[in-house]
Amino acid sequence: MTAVFHLGLTADMLHGATLALVPGDPGRVERLAATMDRHQFLAS
């Protein structure tokens, strides 16, 4: 399947996601994810 953007992800890997958070600081990922009911780490 074709990669999505520059992250090397495929559309299947996105599981129909309609929103993506891309923090500038990787250290913020866990803190942001903790505020969400359903989160999925996809790429770094």
PDB file of C-alpha atoms in Angstrom:
ATOM      1  CA  MET A   1       0.000   0.000   0.000  1.00  0.00           C
ATOM      2  CA  THR A   2       1.171   3.555  -0.657  1.00  0.00           C
ATOM      3  CA  ALA A   3       2.944   5.420   2.134  1.00  0.00           C
ATOM      4  CA  VAL A   4       1.112   8.344   3.708  1.00  0.00           C
ATOM      5  CA  PHE A   5       3.051  11.598   3.689  1.00  0.00           C
ATOM      6  CA  HIS A   6       6.670  11.518   4.861  1.00  0.00           C
ATOM      7  CA  LEU A   7       6.048   9.316   7.911  1.00  0.00           C
ATOM      8  CA  GLY A   8       6.210   6.016   6.059  1.00  0.00           C
ATOM      9  CA  LEU A   9       2.707   5.057   7.190  1.00  0.00           C
ATOM     10  CA  THR A  10       0.067   3.402   5.059  1.00  0.00           C
ATOM     11  CA  ALA A  11      -3.621   4.264   5.014  1.00  0.00           C
ATOM     12  CA  ASP A  12      -4.304   0.894   6.679  1.00  0.00           C
ATOM     13  CA  MET A  13      -2.056   1.851   9.590  1.00  0.00           C
ATOM     14  CA  LEU A  14      -4.175   4.964  10.202  1.00  0.00           C
ATOM     15  CA  HIS A  15      -7.291   2.868  10.965  1.00  0.00           C
ATOM     16  CA  GLY A  16      -9.553   5.585   9.554  1.00  0.00           C
ATOM     17  CA  ALA A  17      -8.138   8.337  11.766  1.00  0.00           C
ATOM     18  CA  THR A  18      -9.455  11.796  11.012  1.00  0.00           C
ATOM     19  CA  LEU A  19      -7.083  13.650  13.344  1.00  0.00           C
ATOM     20  CA  ALA A  20      -3.358  13.458  13.975  1.00  0.00           C
ATOM     21  CA  LEU A  21      -1.333  15.335  16.558  1.00  0.00           C
ATOM     22  CA  VAL A  22       2.260  15.929  15.568  1.00  0.00           C
ATOM     23  CA  PRO A  23       4.010  17.649  18.473  1.00  0.00           C
ATOM     24  CA  GLY A  24       7.244  19.417  17.687  1.00  0.00           C
ATOM     25  CA  ASP A  25       8.819  17.943  20.819  1.00  0.00           C
ATOM     26  CA  PRO A  26       8.678  14.117  21.008  1.00  0.00           C
ATOM     27  CA  GLY A  27       8.744  14.500  24.789  1.00  0.00           C
ATOM     28  CA  ARG A  28       5.171  15.809  24.673  1.00  0.00           C
ATOM     29  CA  VAL A  29       3.711  12.687  23.085  1.00  0.00           C
ATOM     30  CA  GLU A  30       2.957  10.753  26.270  1.00  0.00           C
ATOM     31  CA  ARG A  31       1.499  13.811  28.034  1.00  0.00           C
ATOM     32  CA  LEU A  32      -0.816  14.568  25.093  1.00  0.00           C
ATOM     33  CA  ALA A  33      -1.837  10.928  24.691  1.00  0.00           C
ATOM     34  CA  ALA A  34      -2.762  10.720  28.378  1.00  0.00           C
ATOM     35  CA  THR A  35      -5.490  13.325  27.799  1.00  0.00           C
ATOM     36  CA  MET A  36      -7.226  11.224  25.128  1.00  0.00           C
ATOM     37  CA  ASP A  37      -9.626   8.316  25.495  1.00  0.00           C
ATOM     38  CA  ARG A  38      -8.307   6.512  22.423  1.00  0.00           C
ATOM     39  CA  HIS A  39      -4.775   7.108  21.243  1.00  0.00           C
ATOM     40  CA  GLN A  40      -2.392   5.179  19.028  1.00  0.00           C
ATOM     41  CA  PHE A  41       1.319   5.815  18.597  1.00  0.00           C
ATOM     42  CA  LEU A  42       2.218   5.461  14.914  1.00  0.00           C
ATOM     43  CA  ALA A  43       5.611   6.971  14.154  1.00  0.00           C
ATOM     44  CA  SER A  44       8.509   8.885  15.564  1.00  0.00           C
TER      45      SER A  44
END
